[in-house]
CSV table of C-alpha atoms and ligand atoms in Angstrom, one decimal:
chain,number,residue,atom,x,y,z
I,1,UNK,CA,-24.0,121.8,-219.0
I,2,UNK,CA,-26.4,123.6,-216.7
I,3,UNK,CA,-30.5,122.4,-216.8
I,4,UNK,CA,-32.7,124.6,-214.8
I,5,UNK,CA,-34.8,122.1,-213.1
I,6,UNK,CA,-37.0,124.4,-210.1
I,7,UNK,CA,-38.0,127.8,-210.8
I,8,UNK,CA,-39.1,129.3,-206.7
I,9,UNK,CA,-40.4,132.9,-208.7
I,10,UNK,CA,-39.4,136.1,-208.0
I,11,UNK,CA,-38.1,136.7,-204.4
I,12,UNK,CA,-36.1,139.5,-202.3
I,13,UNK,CA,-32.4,138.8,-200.8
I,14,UNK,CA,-33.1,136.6,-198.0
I,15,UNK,CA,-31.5,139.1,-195.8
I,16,UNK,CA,-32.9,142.1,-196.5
I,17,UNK,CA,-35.0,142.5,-193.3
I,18,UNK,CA,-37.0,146.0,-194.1
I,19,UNK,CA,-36.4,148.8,-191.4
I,20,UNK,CA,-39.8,150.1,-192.5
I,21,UNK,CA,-42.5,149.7,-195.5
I,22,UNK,CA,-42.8,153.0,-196.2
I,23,UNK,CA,-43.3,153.8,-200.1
I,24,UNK,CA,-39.9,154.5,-200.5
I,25,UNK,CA,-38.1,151.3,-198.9
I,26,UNK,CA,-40.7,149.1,-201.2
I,27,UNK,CA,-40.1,150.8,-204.0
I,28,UNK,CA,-36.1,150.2,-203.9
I,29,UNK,CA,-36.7,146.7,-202.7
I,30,UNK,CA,-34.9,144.1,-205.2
I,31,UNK,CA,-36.1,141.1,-206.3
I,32,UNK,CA,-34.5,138.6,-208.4
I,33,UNK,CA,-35.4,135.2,-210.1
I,34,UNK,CA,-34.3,132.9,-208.1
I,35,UNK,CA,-34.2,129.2,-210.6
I,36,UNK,CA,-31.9,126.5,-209.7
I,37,UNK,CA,-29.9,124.2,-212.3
I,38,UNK,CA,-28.1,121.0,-212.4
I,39,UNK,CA,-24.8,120.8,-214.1
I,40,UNK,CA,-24.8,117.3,-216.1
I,41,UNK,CA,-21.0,117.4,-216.0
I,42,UNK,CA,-19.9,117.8,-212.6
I,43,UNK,CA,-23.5,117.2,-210.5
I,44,UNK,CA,-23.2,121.2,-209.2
I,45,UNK,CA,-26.7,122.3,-208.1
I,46,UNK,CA,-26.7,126.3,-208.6
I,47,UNK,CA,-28.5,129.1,-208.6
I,48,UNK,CA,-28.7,129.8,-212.4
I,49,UNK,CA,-27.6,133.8,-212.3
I,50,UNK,CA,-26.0,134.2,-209.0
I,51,UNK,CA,-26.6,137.8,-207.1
I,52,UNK,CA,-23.4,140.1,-207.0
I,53,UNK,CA,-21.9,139.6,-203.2
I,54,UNK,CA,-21.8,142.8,-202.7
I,55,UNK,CA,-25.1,143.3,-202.6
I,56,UNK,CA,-25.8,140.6,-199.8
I,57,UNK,CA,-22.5,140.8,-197.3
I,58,UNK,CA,-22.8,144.3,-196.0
I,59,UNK,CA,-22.3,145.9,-192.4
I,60,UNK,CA,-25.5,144.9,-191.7
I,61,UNK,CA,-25.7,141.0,-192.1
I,62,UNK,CA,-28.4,139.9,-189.9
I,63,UNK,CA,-27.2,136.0,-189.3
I,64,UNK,CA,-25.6,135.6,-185.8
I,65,UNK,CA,-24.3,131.9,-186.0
I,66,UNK,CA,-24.2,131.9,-182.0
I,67,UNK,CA,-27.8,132.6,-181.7
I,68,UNK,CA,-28.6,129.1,-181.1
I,69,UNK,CA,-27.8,127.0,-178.4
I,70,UNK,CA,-27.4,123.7,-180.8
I,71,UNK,CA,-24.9,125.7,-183.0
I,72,UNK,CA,-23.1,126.8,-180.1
I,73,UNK,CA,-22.5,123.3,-179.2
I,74,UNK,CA,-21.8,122.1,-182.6
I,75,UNK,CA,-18.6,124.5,-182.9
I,76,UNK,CA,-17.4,123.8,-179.8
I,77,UNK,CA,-18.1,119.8,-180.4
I,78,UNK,CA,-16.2,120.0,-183.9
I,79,UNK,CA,-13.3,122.7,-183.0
I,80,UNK,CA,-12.1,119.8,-180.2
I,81,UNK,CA,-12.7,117.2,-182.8
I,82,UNK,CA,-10.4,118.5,-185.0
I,83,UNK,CA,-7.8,119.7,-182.7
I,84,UNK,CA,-7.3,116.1,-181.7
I,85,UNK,CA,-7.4,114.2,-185.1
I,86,UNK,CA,-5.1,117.1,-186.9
I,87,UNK,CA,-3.4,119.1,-184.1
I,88,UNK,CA,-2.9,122.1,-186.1
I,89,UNK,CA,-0.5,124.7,-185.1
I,90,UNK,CA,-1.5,127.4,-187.9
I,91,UNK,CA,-6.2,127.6,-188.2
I,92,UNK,CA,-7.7,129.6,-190.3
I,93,UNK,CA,-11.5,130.6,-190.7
I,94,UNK,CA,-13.6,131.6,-194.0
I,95,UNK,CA,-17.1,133.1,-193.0
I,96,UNK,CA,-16.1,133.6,-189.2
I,97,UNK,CA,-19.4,135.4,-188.8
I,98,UNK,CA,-19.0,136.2,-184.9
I,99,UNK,CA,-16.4,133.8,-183.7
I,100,UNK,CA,-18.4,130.9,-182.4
I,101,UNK,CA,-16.1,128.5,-184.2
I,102,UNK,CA,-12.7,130.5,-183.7
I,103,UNK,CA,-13.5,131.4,-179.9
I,104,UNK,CA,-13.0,127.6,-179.2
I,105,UNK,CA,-8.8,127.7,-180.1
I,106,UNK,CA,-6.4,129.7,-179.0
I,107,UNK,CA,-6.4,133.1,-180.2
I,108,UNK,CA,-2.6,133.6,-181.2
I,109,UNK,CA,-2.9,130.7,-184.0
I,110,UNK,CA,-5.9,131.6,-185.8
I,111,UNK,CA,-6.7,134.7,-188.6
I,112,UNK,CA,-10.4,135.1,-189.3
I,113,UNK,CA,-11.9,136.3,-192.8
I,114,UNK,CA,-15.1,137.7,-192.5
I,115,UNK,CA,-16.5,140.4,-195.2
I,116,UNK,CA,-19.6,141.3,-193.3
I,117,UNK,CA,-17.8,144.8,-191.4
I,118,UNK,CA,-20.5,144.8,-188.7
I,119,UNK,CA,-19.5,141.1,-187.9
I,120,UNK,CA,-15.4,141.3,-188.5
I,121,UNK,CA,-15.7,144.1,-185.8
I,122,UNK,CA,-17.0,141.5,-183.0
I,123,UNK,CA,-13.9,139.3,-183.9
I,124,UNK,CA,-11.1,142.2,-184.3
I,125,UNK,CA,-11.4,142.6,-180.8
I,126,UNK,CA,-10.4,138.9,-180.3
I,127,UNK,CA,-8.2,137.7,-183.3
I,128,UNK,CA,-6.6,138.3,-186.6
I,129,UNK,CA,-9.3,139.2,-188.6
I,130,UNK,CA,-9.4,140.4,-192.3
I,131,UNK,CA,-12.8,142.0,-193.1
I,132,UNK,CA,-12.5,141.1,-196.6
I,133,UNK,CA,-14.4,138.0,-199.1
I,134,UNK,CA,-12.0,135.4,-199.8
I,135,UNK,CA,-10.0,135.0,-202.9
I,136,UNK,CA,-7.4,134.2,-204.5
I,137,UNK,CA,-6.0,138.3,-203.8
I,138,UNK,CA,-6.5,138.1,-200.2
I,139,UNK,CA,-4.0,134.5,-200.4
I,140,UNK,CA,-1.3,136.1,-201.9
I,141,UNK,CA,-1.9,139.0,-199.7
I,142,UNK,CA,-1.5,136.7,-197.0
I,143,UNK,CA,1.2,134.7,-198.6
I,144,UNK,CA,3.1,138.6,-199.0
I,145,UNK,CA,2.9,138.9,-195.2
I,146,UNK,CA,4.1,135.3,-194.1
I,147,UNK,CA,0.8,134.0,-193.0
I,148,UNK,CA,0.9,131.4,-195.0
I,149,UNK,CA,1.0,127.7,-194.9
I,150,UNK,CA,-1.8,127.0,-193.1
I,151,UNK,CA,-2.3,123.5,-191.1
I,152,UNK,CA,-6.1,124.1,-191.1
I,153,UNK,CA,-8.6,126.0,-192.6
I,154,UNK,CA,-12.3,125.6,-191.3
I,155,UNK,CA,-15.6,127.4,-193.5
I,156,UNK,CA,-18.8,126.2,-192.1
I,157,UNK,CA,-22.0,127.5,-193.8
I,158,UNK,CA,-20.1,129.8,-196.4
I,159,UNK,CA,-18.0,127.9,-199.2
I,160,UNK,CA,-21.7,127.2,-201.2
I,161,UNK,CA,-22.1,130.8,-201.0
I,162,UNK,CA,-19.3,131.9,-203.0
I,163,UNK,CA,-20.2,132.3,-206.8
I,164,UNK,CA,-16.2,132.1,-208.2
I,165,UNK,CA,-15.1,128.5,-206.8
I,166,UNK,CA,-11.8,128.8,-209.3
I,167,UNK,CA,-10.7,131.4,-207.4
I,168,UNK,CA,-11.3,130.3,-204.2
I,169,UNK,CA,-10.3,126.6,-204.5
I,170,UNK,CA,-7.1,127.8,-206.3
I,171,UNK,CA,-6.4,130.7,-203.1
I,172,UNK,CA,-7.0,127.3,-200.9
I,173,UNK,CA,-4.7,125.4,-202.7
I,174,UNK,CA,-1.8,128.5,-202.3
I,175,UNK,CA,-2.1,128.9,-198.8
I,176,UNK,CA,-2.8,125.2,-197.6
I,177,UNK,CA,0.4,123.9,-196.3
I,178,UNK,CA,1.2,120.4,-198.0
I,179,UNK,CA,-0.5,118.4,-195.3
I,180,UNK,CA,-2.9,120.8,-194.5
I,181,UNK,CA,-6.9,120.2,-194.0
I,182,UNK,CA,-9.3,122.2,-196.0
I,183,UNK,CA,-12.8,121.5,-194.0
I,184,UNK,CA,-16.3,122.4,-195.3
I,185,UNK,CA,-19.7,122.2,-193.8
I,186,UNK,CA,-22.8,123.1,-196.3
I,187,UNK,CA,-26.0,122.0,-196.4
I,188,UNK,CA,-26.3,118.2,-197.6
I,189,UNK,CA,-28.1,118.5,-200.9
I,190,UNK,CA,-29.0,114.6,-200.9
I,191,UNK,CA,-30.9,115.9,-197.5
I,192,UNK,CA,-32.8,119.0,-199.1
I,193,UNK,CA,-34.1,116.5,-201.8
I,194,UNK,CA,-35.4,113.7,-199.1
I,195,UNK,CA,-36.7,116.6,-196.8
I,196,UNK,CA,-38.4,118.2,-199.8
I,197,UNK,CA,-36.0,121.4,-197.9
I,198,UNK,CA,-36.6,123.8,-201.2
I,199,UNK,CA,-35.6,126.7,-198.9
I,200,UNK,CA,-32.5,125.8,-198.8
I,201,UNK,CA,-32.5,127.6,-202.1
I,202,UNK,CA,-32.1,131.6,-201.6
I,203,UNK,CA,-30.0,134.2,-203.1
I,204,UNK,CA,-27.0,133.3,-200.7
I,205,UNK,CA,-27.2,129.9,-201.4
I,206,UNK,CA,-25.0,129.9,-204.9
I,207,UNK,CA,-24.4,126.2,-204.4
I,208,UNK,CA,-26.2,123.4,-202.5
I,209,UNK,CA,-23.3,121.0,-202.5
I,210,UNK,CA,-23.6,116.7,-202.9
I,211,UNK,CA,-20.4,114.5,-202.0
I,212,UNK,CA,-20.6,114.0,-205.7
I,213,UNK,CA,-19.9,117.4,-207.1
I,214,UNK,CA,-17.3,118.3,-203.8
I,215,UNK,CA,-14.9,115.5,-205.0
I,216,UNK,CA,-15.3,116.6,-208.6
I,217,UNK,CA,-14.8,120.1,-208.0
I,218,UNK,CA,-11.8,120.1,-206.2
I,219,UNK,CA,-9.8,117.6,-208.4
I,220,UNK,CA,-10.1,121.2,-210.8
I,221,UNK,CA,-7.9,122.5,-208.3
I,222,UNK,CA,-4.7,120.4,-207.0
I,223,UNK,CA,-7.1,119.3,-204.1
I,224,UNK,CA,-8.6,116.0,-203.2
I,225,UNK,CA,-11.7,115.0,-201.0
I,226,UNK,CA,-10.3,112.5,-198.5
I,227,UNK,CA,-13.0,111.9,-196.0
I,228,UNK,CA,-16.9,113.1,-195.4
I,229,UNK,CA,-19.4,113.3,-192.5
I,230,UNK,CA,-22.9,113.4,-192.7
I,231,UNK,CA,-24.4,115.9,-190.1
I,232,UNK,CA,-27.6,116.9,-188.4
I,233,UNK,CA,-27.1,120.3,-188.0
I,234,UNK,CA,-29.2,123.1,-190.7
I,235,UNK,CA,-31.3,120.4,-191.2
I,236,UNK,CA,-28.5,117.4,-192.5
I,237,UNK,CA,-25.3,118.9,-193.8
I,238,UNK,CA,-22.1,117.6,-194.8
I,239,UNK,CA,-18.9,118.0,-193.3
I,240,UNK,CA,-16.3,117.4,-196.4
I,241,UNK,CA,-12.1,117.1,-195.7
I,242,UNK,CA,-10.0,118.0,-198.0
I,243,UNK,CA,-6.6,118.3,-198.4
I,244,UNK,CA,-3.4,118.6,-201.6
I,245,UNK,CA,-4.0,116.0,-204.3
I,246,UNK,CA,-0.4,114.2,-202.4
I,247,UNK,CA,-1.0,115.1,-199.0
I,248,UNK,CA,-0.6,112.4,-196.5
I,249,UNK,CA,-4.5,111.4,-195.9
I,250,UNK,CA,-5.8,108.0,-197.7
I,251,UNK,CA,-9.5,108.5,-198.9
I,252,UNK,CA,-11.5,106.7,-196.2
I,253,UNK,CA,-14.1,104.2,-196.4
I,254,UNK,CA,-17.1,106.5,-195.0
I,255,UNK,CA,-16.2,108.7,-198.2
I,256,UNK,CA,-16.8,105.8,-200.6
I,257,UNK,CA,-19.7,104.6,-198.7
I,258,UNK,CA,-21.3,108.1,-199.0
I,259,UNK,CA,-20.8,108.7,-202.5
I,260,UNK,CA,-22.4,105.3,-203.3
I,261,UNK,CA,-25.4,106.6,-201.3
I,262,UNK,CA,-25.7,109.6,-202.9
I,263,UNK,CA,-25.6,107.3,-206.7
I,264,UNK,CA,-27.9,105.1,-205.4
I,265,UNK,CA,-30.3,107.8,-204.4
I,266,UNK,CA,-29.4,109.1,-208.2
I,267,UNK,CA,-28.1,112.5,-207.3
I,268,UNK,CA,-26.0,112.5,-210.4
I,269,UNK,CA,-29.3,112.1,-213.0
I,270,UNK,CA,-31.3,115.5,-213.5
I,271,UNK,CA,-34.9,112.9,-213.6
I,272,UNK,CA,-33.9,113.2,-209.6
I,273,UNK,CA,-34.3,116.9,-209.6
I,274,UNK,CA,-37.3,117.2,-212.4
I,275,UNK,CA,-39.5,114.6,-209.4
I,276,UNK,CA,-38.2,116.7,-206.6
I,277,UNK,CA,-39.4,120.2,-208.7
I,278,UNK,CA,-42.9,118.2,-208.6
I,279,UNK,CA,-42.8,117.5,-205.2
I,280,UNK,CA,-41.8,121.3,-204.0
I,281,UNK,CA,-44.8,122.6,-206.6
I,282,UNK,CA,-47.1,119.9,-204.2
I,283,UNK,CA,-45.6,121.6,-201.1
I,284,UNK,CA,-46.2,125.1,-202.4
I,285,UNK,CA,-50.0,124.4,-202.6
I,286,UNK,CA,-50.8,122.3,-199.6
I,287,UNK,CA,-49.1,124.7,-197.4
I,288,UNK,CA,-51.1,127.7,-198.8
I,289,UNK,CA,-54.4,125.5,-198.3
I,290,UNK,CA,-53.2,124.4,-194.9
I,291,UNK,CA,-53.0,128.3,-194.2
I,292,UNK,CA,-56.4,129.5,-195.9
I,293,UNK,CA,-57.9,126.8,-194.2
I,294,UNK,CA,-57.1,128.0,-190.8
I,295,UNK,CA,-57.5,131.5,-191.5
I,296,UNK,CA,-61.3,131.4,-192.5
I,297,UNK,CA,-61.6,129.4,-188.7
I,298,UNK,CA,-60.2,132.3,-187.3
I,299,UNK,CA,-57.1,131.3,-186.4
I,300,UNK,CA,-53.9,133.3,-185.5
I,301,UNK,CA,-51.0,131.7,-187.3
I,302,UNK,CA,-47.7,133.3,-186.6
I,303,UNK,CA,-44.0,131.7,-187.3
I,304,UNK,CA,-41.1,131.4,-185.4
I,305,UNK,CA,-38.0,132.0,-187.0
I,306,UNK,CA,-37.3,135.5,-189.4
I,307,UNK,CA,-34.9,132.6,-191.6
I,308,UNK,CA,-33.3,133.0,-194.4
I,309,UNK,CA,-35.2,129.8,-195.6
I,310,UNK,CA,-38.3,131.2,-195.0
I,311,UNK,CA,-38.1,134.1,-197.1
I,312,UNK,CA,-38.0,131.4,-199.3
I,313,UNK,CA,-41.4,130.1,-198.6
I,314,UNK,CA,-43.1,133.0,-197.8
I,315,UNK,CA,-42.3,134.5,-201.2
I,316,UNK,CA,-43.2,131.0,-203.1
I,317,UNK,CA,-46.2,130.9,-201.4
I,318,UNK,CA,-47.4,134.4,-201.4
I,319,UNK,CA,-47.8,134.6,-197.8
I,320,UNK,CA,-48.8,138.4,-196.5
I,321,UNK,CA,-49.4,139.9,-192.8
I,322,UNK,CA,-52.9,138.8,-193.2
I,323,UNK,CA,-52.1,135.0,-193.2
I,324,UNK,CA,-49.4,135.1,-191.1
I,325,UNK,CA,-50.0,137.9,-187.9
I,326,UNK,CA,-46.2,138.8,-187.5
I,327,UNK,CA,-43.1,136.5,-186.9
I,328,UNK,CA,-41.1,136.0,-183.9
I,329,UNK,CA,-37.3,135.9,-183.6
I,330,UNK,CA,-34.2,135.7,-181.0
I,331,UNK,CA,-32.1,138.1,-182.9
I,332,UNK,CA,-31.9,141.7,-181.7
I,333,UNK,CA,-31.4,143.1,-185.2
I,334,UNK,CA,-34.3,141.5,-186.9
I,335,UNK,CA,-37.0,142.4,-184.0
I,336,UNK,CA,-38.6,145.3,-185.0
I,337,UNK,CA,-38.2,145.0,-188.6
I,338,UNK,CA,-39.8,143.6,-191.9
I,339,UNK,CA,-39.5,140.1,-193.7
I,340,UNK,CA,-38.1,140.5,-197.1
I,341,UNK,CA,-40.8,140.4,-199.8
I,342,UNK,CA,-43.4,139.9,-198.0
I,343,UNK,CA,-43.5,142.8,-195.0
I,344,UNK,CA,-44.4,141.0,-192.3
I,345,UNK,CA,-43.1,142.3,-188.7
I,346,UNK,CA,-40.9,140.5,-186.7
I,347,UNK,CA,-41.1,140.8,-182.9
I,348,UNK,CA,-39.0,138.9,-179.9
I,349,UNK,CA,-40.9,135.9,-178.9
I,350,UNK,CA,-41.3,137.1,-175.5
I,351,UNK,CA,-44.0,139.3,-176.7
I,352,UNK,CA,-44.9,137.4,-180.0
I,353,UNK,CA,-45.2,133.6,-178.0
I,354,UNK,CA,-48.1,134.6,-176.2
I,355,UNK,CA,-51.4,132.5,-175.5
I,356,UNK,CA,-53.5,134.0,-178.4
I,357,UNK,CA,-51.5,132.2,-181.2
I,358,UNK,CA,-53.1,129.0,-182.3
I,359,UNK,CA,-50.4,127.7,-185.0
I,360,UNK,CA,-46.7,129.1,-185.4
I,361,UNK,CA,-44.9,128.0,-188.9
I,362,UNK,CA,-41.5,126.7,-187.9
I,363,UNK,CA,-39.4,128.9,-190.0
I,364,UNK,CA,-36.6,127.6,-188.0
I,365,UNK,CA,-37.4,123.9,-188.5
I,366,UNK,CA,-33.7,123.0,-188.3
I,367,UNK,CA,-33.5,124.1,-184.9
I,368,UNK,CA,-37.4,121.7,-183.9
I,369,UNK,CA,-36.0,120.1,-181.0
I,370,UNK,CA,-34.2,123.5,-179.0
I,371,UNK,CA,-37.4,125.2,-180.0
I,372,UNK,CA,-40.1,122.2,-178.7
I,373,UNK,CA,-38.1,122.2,-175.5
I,374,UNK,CA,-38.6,125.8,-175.0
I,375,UNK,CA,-41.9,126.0,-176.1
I,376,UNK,CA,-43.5,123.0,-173.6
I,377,UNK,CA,-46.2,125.4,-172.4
I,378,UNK,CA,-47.4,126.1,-175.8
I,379,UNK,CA,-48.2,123.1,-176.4
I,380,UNK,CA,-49.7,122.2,-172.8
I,381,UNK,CA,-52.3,125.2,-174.0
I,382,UNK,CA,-53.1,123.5,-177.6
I,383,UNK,CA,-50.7,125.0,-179.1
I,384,UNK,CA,-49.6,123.7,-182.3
I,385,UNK,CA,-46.2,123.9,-184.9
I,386,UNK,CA,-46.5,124.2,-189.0
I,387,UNK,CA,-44.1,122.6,-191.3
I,388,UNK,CA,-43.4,121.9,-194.7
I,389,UNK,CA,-40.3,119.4,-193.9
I,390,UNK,CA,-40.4,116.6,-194.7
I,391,UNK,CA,-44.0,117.3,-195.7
I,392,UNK,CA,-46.7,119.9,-194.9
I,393,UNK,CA,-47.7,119.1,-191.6
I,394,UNK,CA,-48.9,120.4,-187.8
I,395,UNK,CA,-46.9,118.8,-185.2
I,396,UNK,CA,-48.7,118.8,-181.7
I,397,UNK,CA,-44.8,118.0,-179.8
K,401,DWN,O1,-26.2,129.5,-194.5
K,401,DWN,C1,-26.7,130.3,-193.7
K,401,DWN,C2,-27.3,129.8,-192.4
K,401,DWN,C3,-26.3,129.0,-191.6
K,401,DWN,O2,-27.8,130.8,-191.6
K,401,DWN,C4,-26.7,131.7,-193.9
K,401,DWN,N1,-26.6,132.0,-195.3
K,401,DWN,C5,-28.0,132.4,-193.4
K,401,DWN,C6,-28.6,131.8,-192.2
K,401,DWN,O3,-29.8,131.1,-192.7
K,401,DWN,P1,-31.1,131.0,-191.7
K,401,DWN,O4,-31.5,132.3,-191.3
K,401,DWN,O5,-32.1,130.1,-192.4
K,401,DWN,O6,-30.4,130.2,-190.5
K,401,DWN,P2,-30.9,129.7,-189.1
K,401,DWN,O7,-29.7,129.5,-188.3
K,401,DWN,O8,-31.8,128.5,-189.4
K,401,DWN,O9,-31.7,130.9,-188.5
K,401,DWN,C7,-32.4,130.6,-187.3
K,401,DWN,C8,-33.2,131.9,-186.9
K,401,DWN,O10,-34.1,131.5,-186.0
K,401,DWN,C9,-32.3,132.9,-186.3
K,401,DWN,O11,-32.6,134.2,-186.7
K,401,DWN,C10,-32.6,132.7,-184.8
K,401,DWN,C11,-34.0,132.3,-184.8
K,401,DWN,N2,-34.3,131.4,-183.6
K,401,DWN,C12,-35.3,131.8,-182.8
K,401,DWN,O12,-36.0,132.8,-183.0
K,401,DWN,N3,-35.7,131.0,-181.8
K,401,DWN,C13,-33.6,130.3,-183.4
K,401,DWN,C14,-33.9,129.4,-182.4
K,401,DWN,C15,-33.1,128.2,-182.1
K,401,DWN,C16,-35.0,129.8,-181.5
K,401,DWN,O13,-35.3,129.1,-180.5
């Protein structure tokens, strides 16, 4: 059964990046209470009443996956990885976003599902791609038109954002070929507990995943969790394999070793979650201290990164434009616009990186080490970072 265990108040959809704040754009601003839950059963950690997806996955989805450099390498890296351990002939892609991952194979073999129209119309010029969500219609559809048995079917940063598993496990399941590989990245939820990482909770984040709750899930569904790889990308994610209950692969030892981790660190006990709710209600109120602090010595505190995660904390932590100047960010269609919740502008750090600003918040404080390498000369002038992960820090380099 589901106990709600963190309640992060009432926030916006983490991608709803304002055009303008004009009184009409606030006033049809939604908002949403965003409480998270533990599911004694199966170890699930949720979002209690999921937002519908159609609300979230328009044709104007902000997230570019290839807008940084370390995610540009990490789908090439793990693309060749598994071409050489499963050397599939047929790939398929859930949450292609704009190719980074499919780009790496060659283009006759793959089909790309991607909802987000703005994004699926990047990839239609490249591949296959059906700009649809997945379920269990759009595998029988594909089923209907011979695309079927698939050898492998990648979904990195997507699978925890899908409300109705049953239906996608069981569409899996239909169009996996018998030794076919179901891969999964999602952010590691044994990592979001020892980071204190609470944004890693936002309206697109249905599910933050454990090994735990991956290899009961599945079992639901004709499917079995054979191996597992801890990773450092989003901050530490997992990377889960799955294939047919019967299907060739023997569970490997890494996947037992992880599991036992994630037991000994008690992720299957809600007293976990109830200390961790303590700790992110400690993090909530040093960080706003931290902030008032240096705002009444005068300091300009901006923060790099318009996240997804750090709608998160700006809306926990009742940030406004007067304790955080504006926020800087890569992305072409979030300069020029509005954080959700708290309207805050978001310029390109060309402009926004400049040698007024004192502190920057690292709202992108999966990506620290691309984003100290850039920033050397900030730091040469006294510049200095704000975190909140692990703990609510400034970090000089
Ligand atoms: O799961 C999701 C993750 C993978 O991406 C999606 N649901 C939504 C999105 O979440 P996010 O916005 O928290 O993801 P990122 O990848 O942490 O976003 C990084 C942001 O920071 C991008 O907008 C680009 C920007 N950035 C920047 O301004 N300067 C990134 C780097 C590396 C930089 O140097």
């Amino acid at each position: 059964m589901n106990k709600v265990f963190l309640n992060l108040g009432r926030q916006p959809l983490a991608n709803s990046f304002l055009k303008d704040i004009g009184k009409n754009t606030l006033r049809n601003e939604f908002f949403y209470n965003l409480k998270i839950c533990f599911n004694t059963k199966n170890y699930l950690v949720s979002i209690d009443k999921p937002v519908n997806p159609k609300k979230q996955y328009t044709d104007k989805y902000a997230h570019r996956a290839s807008e940084s450099k370390t995610m540009r390498s990490a789908f090439k890296k793990v693309a060749k990885k598994l071409i050489k351990r499963f050397r599939p002939k047929k790939i398929m892609e859930i949450g292609s976003n704009d190719g980074v991952f499919l780009k790496n194979f060659n283009k006759k073999s793959v089909i790309a599902v991607e909802p987000c129209k703005n994004l699926a119309s990047l990839t239609k010029k490249l591949f296959k791609t059906y700009d649809e969500f997945w379920n269990l219609k759009l595998a029988k559809k594909l089923i209907k038109q011979k695309k079927g048995e698939i050898d492998l079917i990648f979904s990195a940063n997507t699978i925890s954002h899908i409300p109705n598993l049953k239906e996608t496990f069981e569409g899996i399941f239909n169009i996996l070929s018998d030794d076919g590989v179901f891969v999964i990245e999602d952010p590691s939820l044994l990592k979001v507990l020892q980071n204190n990482s609470y944004d890693q909770f936002y309206d697109e984040h249905v599910y933050v995943f454990s090994t735990i709750s991956v290899n009961n899930i599945v079992k639901d569904y004709g499917l079995r969790l054979f191996d597992v790889e801890n990773l450092p990308t989003h901050g530490g994610s997992n990377r889960y394999y799955i294939c047919k209950e019967n299907g060739k692969y023997k569970n490997t030892s890494r996947l037992k070793k992880v599991i036992k981790s994630e037991i000994s660190y008690k992720l299957h006990k809600i007293k976990s979650y109830l200390e961790f709710s303590k700790r992110v209600n400690i993090s909530k109120r040093r960080l706003f201290n931290l902030i008032k602090k240096l705002k009444k010595k005068n300091k300009k505190i901006i923060s790099y990164g318009a996240t997804y995660k750090s709608t998160t904390v700006f809306n926990y932590c009742n940030f406004n434009s007067k304790m955080i100047d504006y926020v800087t960010d890569t992305t072409h269609n979030k300069q020029g616009k509005y954080t959700p919740g708290t309207h805050i502008k978001i310029i390109s750090p060309e402009y926004g990186m400049n040698d007024t600003v004192d502190y920057a918040f690292l709202g992108a404080w999966n990506f620290k080490k691309e984003i100290f390498k850039k920033e050397k000369n900030f730091f040469k002038r006294g510049g200095k970072f704000i975190t909140h992960v692990p703990r609510v820090m400034t970090l000089t380099k």
